[in-house]
Structure formats: C-alpha cells, structure tokens
Coordinates of C-alpha atoms in Angstrom, one line a residue:
X1 CA 11.5 -15.9 6.2
X2 CA 15.2 -15.4 5.8
X3 CA 17.4 -14.3 8.7
X4 CA 20.7 -14.0 6.9
X5 CA 20.0 -11.5 4.2
X6 CA 21.4 -8.1 5.2
X7 CA 19.2 -5.0 5.5
X8 CA 20.3 -2.3 3.1
X9 CA 18.2 0.5 4.5
X10 CA 17.2 1.8 8.0
X11 CA 13.6 1.3 8.8
X12 CA 11.7 4.1 10.7
X13 CA 12.0 3.9 14.5
X14 CA 9.2 4.4 17.0
X15 CA 10.3 8.0 17.4
X16 CA 10.2 8.5 13.6
X17 CA 6.7 7.0 13.4
X18 CA 5.4 9.1 16.2
X19 CA 6.8 12.2 14.6
X20 CA 5.3 11.2 11.3
X21 CA 1.9 10.7 12.9
X22 CA 1.9 14.4 14.0
X23 CA 2.5 15.4 10.4
X24 CA -0.2 13.1 9.1
X25 CA -2.8 14.2 11.7
X26 CA -2.4 17.8 10.5
X27 CA -4.4 16.6 7.5
X28 CA -6.7 13.9 8.9
X29 CA -7.2 11.8 12.0
X30 CA -6.3 8.2 12.6
X31 CA -8.4 5.9 10.4
X32 CA -10.6 3.3 12.2
X33 CA -10.2 -0.4 12.5
X34 CA -13.1 -2.6 13.3
X35 CA -13.7 -6.3 14.1
X36 CA -16.5 -6.9 11.6
X37 CA -18.8 -9.7 12.8
X38 CA -19.8 -10.8 9.3
X39 CA -16.3 -10.8 8.0
X40 CA -15.2 -12.8 11.1
X41 CA -18.0 -15.3 10.5
X42 CA -17.0 -15.6 6.9
X43 CA -13.3 -16.1 7.8
X44 CA -14.1 -18.4 10.7
X45 CA -12.1 -16.4 13.2
X46 CA -11.8 -12.9 14.6
X47 CA -11.0 -10.5 11.7
X48 CA -10.0 -6.8 12.1
X49 CA -10.1 -4.6 9.0
X50 CA -8.1 -1.3 8.9
X51 CA -10.0 1.3 6.9
X52 CA -7.5 3.3 4.8
X53 CA -10.4 4.0 2.4
X54 CA -11.5 6.5 5.1
X55 CA -8.8 9.1 4.5
X56 CA -9.0 12.1 2.1
X57 CA -7.7 10.3 -1.0
X58 CA -9.2 6.9 -0.1
X59 CA -5.9 5.1 0.1
X60 CA -3.0 4.7 2.5
X61 CA -0.4 6.3 0.2
X62 CA -1.3 9.9 1.3
X63 CA 0.5 9.3 4.6
X64 CA 3.8 8.8 2.8
X65 CA 3.4 11.8 0.5
X66 CA 2.9 14.0 3.5
X67 CA 6.0 12.9 5.3
X68 CA 8.1 12.9 2.2
X69 CA 7.3 16.6 1.5
X70 CA 7.6 17.6 5.1
X71 CA 11.1 16.2 5.2
X72 CA 12.0 18.1 2.0
X73 CA 10.6 21.3 3.6
X74 CA 12.4 20.7 6.9
X75 CA 15.8 20.2 5.1
X76 CA 15.3 23.3 3.0
X77 CA 15.2 21.2 -0.2
X78 CA 11.7 21.8 -1.4
X79 CA 11.8 21.9 -5.2
X80 CA 9.8 24.0 -7.6
X81 CA 8.4 21.0 -9.3
X82 CA 8.2 17.2 -8.9
X83 CA 7.4 14.3 -11.1
X84 CA 6.4 10.7 -10.3
X85 CA 4.9 7.6 -11.7
X86 CA 1.9 5.7 -10.4
X87 CA -1.1 3.5 -11.0
X88 CA -3.1 6.0 -9.1
X89 CA -2.9 6.1 -5.3
X90 CA 0.8 7.1 -5.0
X91 CA 0.1 9.8 -7.5
X92 CA -2.8 11.2 -5.5
X93 CA -0.6 11.2 -2.4
X94 CA 2.1 13.2 -4.2
X95 CA -0.3 15.6 -5.8
X96 CA -2.0 16.3 -2.4
X97 CA 1.3 16.9 -0.7
X98 CA 2.8 19.0 -3.5
X99 CA -0.4 21.1 -3.6
X100 CA -0.1 21.7 0.2
X101 CA 3.5 22.9 -0.3
X102 CA 2.9 25.0 -3.4
X103 CA 5.0 22.7 -5.7
X104 CA 4.1 21.9 -9.3
X105 CA 3.4 18.3 -9.9
X106 CA 3.5 16.0 -12.9
X107 CA 2.4 12.4 -12.8
X108 CA 3.1 9.7 -15.4
X109 CA 0.6 6.9 -15.6
X110 CA 0.4 3.9 -18.0
X111 CA -2.1 3.8 -20.9
X112 CA -5.4 2.3 -19.8
X113 CA -5.0 3.5 -16.2
X114 CA -8.0 3.9 -13.9
X115 CA -10.2 6.7 -15.3
X116 CA -11.4 7.8 -11.9
X117 CA -7.9 7.7 -10.3
X118 CA -6.7 9.9 -13.2
X119 CA -9.5 12.3 -12.7
X120 CA -8.7 12.5 -8.9
X121 CA -5.1 13.3 -9.6
X122 CA -6.0 16.1 -12.0
X123 CA -8.5 17.5 -9.5
X124 CA -5.6 17.7 -7.0
X125 CA -3.7 19.9 -9.5
X126 CA -1.4 17.3 -11.1
X127 CA -0.5 17.4 -14.8
X128 CA -1.0 13.8 -16.1
X129 CA 1.1 12.2 -18.8
X130 CA 0.2 8.8 -20.2
X131 CA 3.1 6.6 -21.3
X132 CA 3.7 2.8 -21.6
X133 CA 1.7 -0.3 -20.9
X134 CA 2.6 -0.8 -17.2
X135 CA 3.9 0.9 -14.1
X136 CA 7.5 0.1 -14.8
X137 CA 7.4 1.8 -18.3
X138 CA 5.7 4.8 -16.8
X139 CA 8.3 4.9 -14.0
X140 CA 11.2 4.8 -16.5
X141 CA 9.6 7.6 -18.5
X142 CA 9.2 9.7 -15.4
X143 CA 12.8 9.3 -14.5
X144 CA 13.8 10.3 -18.1
X145 CA 11.6 13.4 -17.9
X146 CA 13.1 14.3 -14.5
X147 CA 16.5 14.4 -16.1
X148 CA 15.3 16.6 -19.0
X149 CA 13.2 19.1 -16.9
X150 CA 15.0 19.2 -13.6
X151 CA 11.9 18.2 -11.7
X152 CA 12.5 16.2 -8.6
X153 CA 11.7 12.5 -9.3
X154 CA 9.6 11.2 -6.3
X155 CA 10.1 7.5 -6.0
X156 CA 7.4 5.0 -5.0
X157 CA 9.7 3.5 -2.4
X158 CA 11.8 5.7 -0.1
X159 CA 12.4 5.8 3.7
X160 CA 10.7 9.2 4.0
X161 CA 7.5 7.6 2.5
X162 CA 7.8 4.6 4.8
X163 CA 7.8 6.9 7.9
X164 CA 4.3 8.1 7.0
X165 CA 2.9 4.8 5.8
X166 CA 4.2 3.1 9.0
X167 CA 1.7 5.2 11.0
X168 CA -1.2 3.1 9.6
X169 CA 0.3 -0.1 11.0
X170 CA 1.3 1.7 14.2
X171 CA -2.4 2.6 14.7
X172 CA -3.6 -0.9 13.9
X173 CA -1.1 -2.8 16.0
X174 CA -1.6 -0.5 19.0
X175 CA -5.4 -0.9 18.7
X176 CA -5.2 -4.7 18.5
X177 CA -2.3 -5.8 20.7
X178 CA -3.4 -9.4 20.6
X179 CA -3.3 -9.7 16.8
X180 CA -1.7 -13.0 15.8
X181 CA -1.3 -12.6 12.0
X182 CA -1.7 -9.6 9.6
X183 CA -1.9 -9.9 5.8
X184 CA 0.0 -7.1 4.0
X185 CA -0.4 -6.4 0.3
X186 CA 2.8 -5.9 -1.7
X187 CA 2.9 -3.4 -4.5
X188 CA 6.4 -1.9 -4.8
X189 CA 6.8 -2.5 -1.0
X190 CA 6.2 0.6 1.0
X191 CA 3.1 -0.7 2.7
X192 CA 4.7 -4.1 3.5
X193 CA 8.0 -2.7 4.7
X194 CA 6.1 -0.1 6.8
X195 CA 4.2 -3.0 8.5
X196 CA 7.6 -4.5 9.4
X197 CA 8.8 -1.1 10.8
X198 CA 5.7 -0.7 13.0
X199 CA 5.9 -4.3 14.2
X200 CA 9.6 -3.9 15.2
X201 CA 9.1 -0.4 16.7
X202 CA 6.3 -1.6 18.9
X203 CA 7.8 -5.0 19.7
X204 CA 4.5 -6.5 18.5
X205 CA 4.4 -10.3 18.1
X206 CA 2.2 -10.4 15.0
X207 CA 3.2 -12.6 12.1
X208 CA 3.3 -10.7 8.8
X209 CA 2.1 -12.5 5.6
X210 CA 2.8 -10.8 2.3
X211 CA 0.2 -10.8 -0.5
X212 CA 0.8 -10.6 -4.2
X213 CA -1.3 -11.2 -7.3
X214 CA -0.8 -14.5 -9.2
X215 CA -0.5 -12.2 -12.2
X216 CA 2.2 -10.0 -10.7
X217 CA 4.7 -12.2 -9.0
X218 CA 7.9 -10.3 -8.9
X219 CA 8.1 -10.3 -5.1
X220 CA 7.1 -13.9 -4.6
X221 CA 9.6 -15.0 -7.2
X222 CA 12.3 -12.6 -5.9
X223 CA 11.9 -13.8 -2.3
X224 CA 12.1 -17.4 -3.4
X225 CA 15.2 -16.7 -5.5
X226 CA 16.9 -14.4 -3.0
X227 CA 17.4 -11.7 -5.7
X228 CA 15.2 -9.4 -7.8
X229 CA 13.4 -11.4 -10.5
X230 CA 11.3 -9.5 -13.1
X231 CA 7.9 -11.0 -13.7
X232 CA 5.2 -10.1 -16.2
X233 CA 2.1 -8.3 -15.1
X234 CA -1.4 -9.1 -16.4
X235 CA -3.8 -8.6 -13.4
X236 CA -6.9 -6.8 -14.6
X237 CA -8.3 -5.9 -11.2
X238 CA -5.4 -5.5 -8.6
X239 CA -3.6 -2.5 -10.2
X240 CA -2.1 -1.5 -6.9
X241 CA -0.1 -4.8 -7.0
X242 CA 0.8 -4.6 -10.7
X243 CA 4.6 -4.2 -10.3
X244 CA 6.9 -5.9 -12.8
X245 CA 10.3 -5.3 -11.0
X246 CA 10.7 -5.6 -7.2
X247 CA 12.7 -2.9 -5.4
X248 CA 15.9 -4.4 -4.1
X249 CA 15.8 -2.5 -0.7
X250 CA 12.3 -3.5 -0.1
X251 CA 13.1 -7.1 -1.0
X252 CA 15.9 -7.2 1.5
X253 CA 13.6 -6.1 4.3
X254 CA 10.7 -8.5 3.3
X255 CA 13.0 -11.5 2.9
X256 CA 13.9 -11.1 6.6
X257 CA 10.6 -10.3 8.2
X258 CA 7.7 -11.9 6.2
X259 CA 6.4 -15.2 7.5
X260 CA 5.5 -16.3 4.0
X261 CA 3.8 -14.9 0.8
X262 CA 0.3 -15.8 -0.5
X263 CA -0.6 -15.3 -4.2
X264 CA -4.2 -14.4 -4.9
X265 CA -6.0 -14.6 -8.3
X266 CA -8.1 -11.9 -9.8
X267 CA -11.1 -14.1 -9.1
X268 CA -10.2 -14.4 -5.4
X269 CA -9.7 -10.6 -5.3
X270 CA -13.1 -9.9 -6.9
X271 CA -14.8 -12.3 -4.5
X272 CA -13.1 -10.5 -1.6
X273 CA -14.2 -7.1 -2.9
X274 CA -17.8 -8.3 -3.0
X275 CA -17.6 -9.9 0.4
X276 CA -16.2 -6.7 2.0
X277 CA -19.0 -4.7 0.5
X278 CA -21.7 -7.2 1.6
X279 CA -20.3 -7.5 5.1
X280 CA -19.2 -3.9 5.8
X281 CA -20.7 -1.8 3.0
X282 CA -17.2 -0.4 2.3
X283 CA -15.8 -0.2 -1.2
X284 CA -12.4 -1.9 -1.7
X285 CA -10.4 -1.6 -4.9
X286 CA -8.6 -4.8 -6.0
X287 CA -5.4 -4.2 -4.1
X288 CA -7.5 -3.0 -1.2
X289 CA -9.2 -6.4 -1.0
X290 CA -6.1 -8.6 -1.6
X291 CA -5.3 -8.9 2.1
X292 CA -8.7 -10.3 2.9
X293 CA -8.6 -12.5 -0.2
X294 CA -5.3 -14.1 1.1
X295 CA -6.8 -14.6 4.6
X296 CA -9.8 -16.4 3.0
X297 CA -7.4 -18.6 1.0
X298 CA -5.7 -19.6 4.3
X299 CA -8.8 -19.6 6.5
X300 CA -8.4 -23.3 7.5
X301 CA -5.0 -22.4 9.1
X302 CA -6.4 -19.4 11.0
X303 CA -8.9 -21.1 13.4
X304 CA -8.7 -19.5 16.8
X305 CA -6.3 -16.7 15.7
X306 CA -6.9 -13.0 15.6
X307 CA -6.4 -11.8 12.1
X308 CA -5.8 -8.3 10.7
X309 CA -6.1 -7.1 7.1
X310 CA -5.9 -3.6 5.7
X311 CA -8.4 -2.2 3.2
X312 CA -5.5 -0.3 1.7
X313 CA -7.6 1.6 -0.8
X314 CA -11.2 2.1 -2.1
X315 CA -10.5 3.8 -5.4
X316 CA -12.1 1.4 -7.9
X317 CA -13.8 2.7 -11.1
X318 CA -17.6 2.4 -10.9
X319 CA -17.7 0.3 -14.0
X320 CA -15.3 -2.2 -12.6
X321 CA -17.0 -2.4 -9.2
X322 CA -20.4 -2.9 -10.8
X323 CA -19.1 -5.9 -12.6
X324 CA -17.7 -7.3 -9.4
X325 CA -21.0 -6.9 -7.6
X326 CA -22.9 -8.5 -10.5

C-alpha cells in the first residue's frame, strides 16, 4: 500500500515463528483450516477458513500470550504480577499464560464488556476491574494502575506477542500455498502484522487485505493519512475491532504491506456470523466473522481466486448470537 514509510519494529523471522510454534504446541496443536464447500459456493470462489475458535480460549490471542510469557521467563524477568487491558480475548490469553507461570493477573475491561468473556477471564484466575467506556479508556487506566502497583503492564501490541500470533498465519499459508488473497481483521494490529510476518517469512505471494469496522475506523483513517488518526468507536457487535487509537508501530507495518483496507458494517458482520454458522456450524464472534464479511463485500472481484479468512474468535455472548441467528 505504501512502500516508502519506514518500519519502526522488527517483525518475527521464520526461525522466530518456528520457535514460537514449539511454545504454542506445548498447550495445543495447530488449529485446522478447511475449504468449506458451502462458504465457497456463497462467496463464488474457493474459500478457506482458519479455525482459531478451536483452541483452548476460542480465539487466536492465546498464541501471543504464551510466547510473551515464555520470553519473560527465558530472560529471567518473570514478574510477580501483571496487568493488562482488553475487550476479552487478549485478556484470556494473558490470564492463561500468567496462570501457567504462576503470576498474579489483573485485567481491566470497559463497562458493558462481554459478560461471557469476563466470566472466562475470571475462571482463568484473573482479577477483573471495570473502567471506562471503551478499550482505550481501560488501557489508560491499566497503565496508571501499573505505575501505582508495580505490576508489569502487558501491552496488546508487542513483538513478543507477534511471534506467537504469527504461528496461525504460518500454519495457514503453509497449508494453502496457492492462496491468492487473505482477509485479515485489524483490532490493535497484532493479528494483521503477524500475517505480514508470516507472509514475508515464508515468501508467500498472498495479497493481504485489512478489515476494520465502519464504526471503528482508526486504522483505515490512519493509513489514508499516513499518521495515527483517532476515530470514535460505536460498533455494537465487533468488539475485537473496537479500537479508538491505532498503534504507531503497527500502522508503519500495515501501511507498507496491506494491499488495501475494507470497512464492514455491523449488519455485514452479523450476516457473516449467520452464514458461517449455517455453512460450517461454527460460532464466530463479530470480529471473528469480519474477514469473511469483507470477502463477501468484494466477492465480485474474487472470481477464480483462492481466498483465505480467519475465524479469529468464537467468543460471542449467547444472547448476542441468538439475535444474530434470529
């Protein structure tokens, strides 16, 4: 998309990703990817879906939490306590990895967060604090609490998280070497930048298309402007995409390596959630269905191509999902 903007961070190499895979596979095996016939029929071309809903927390983030904490342990810097902010899946990842290493964990979530994601984080041993009306407010409060308590603040975007998350795209791109285009949802950027890392590490020719919500456009606006642009968040269904302020390091990577960015509405996301359930009988949360929603929006341009999408998470509250199916 932009070949002149400098990279301000080093992406994981192939050796980094392969090492991260060994860490991840201590907890669970590679998740499957399938060419679903009904989804392909609906899209009008071959469609592969990567099932990150099939791991122990039902979302891709766990991969990053495992490698982040493994690096802390390897460097002898494992803290007594950590704190982080989330809309749910990052928090589950950090809670899982902290519990594995015997580290106390506090997670800050915004008011009105997913009831079931909150329950899952508590079940993993995390102490939950509700603060603010969106992720950014929760994040700023977590940073402040880190300064007051001495707990290590675990960010939502960090190279040691990317190493783990890159393993999902490494699995998918190796499994489908002829993939022409992959749709990658963008929250704070770890998933999308990890797709870039895996593509480069493998020398895979796939084109990467970013996906954001029409009601959370910081990355679309920032890429267009060439700098971080804050944008209001009002999506009611794609909470994993509900980021108000883009990360500058992630933006630098995505400006260089995304083919383009697609914006999907809450209505398109809900339609994709329903389609994925009807065609595969898998449950996708809003952000988890966003990639397929974007592919459907561009289906006339995809004829004859092999398309990949990630079901990045399946953690949707039952009440929300029942409305989607209805």
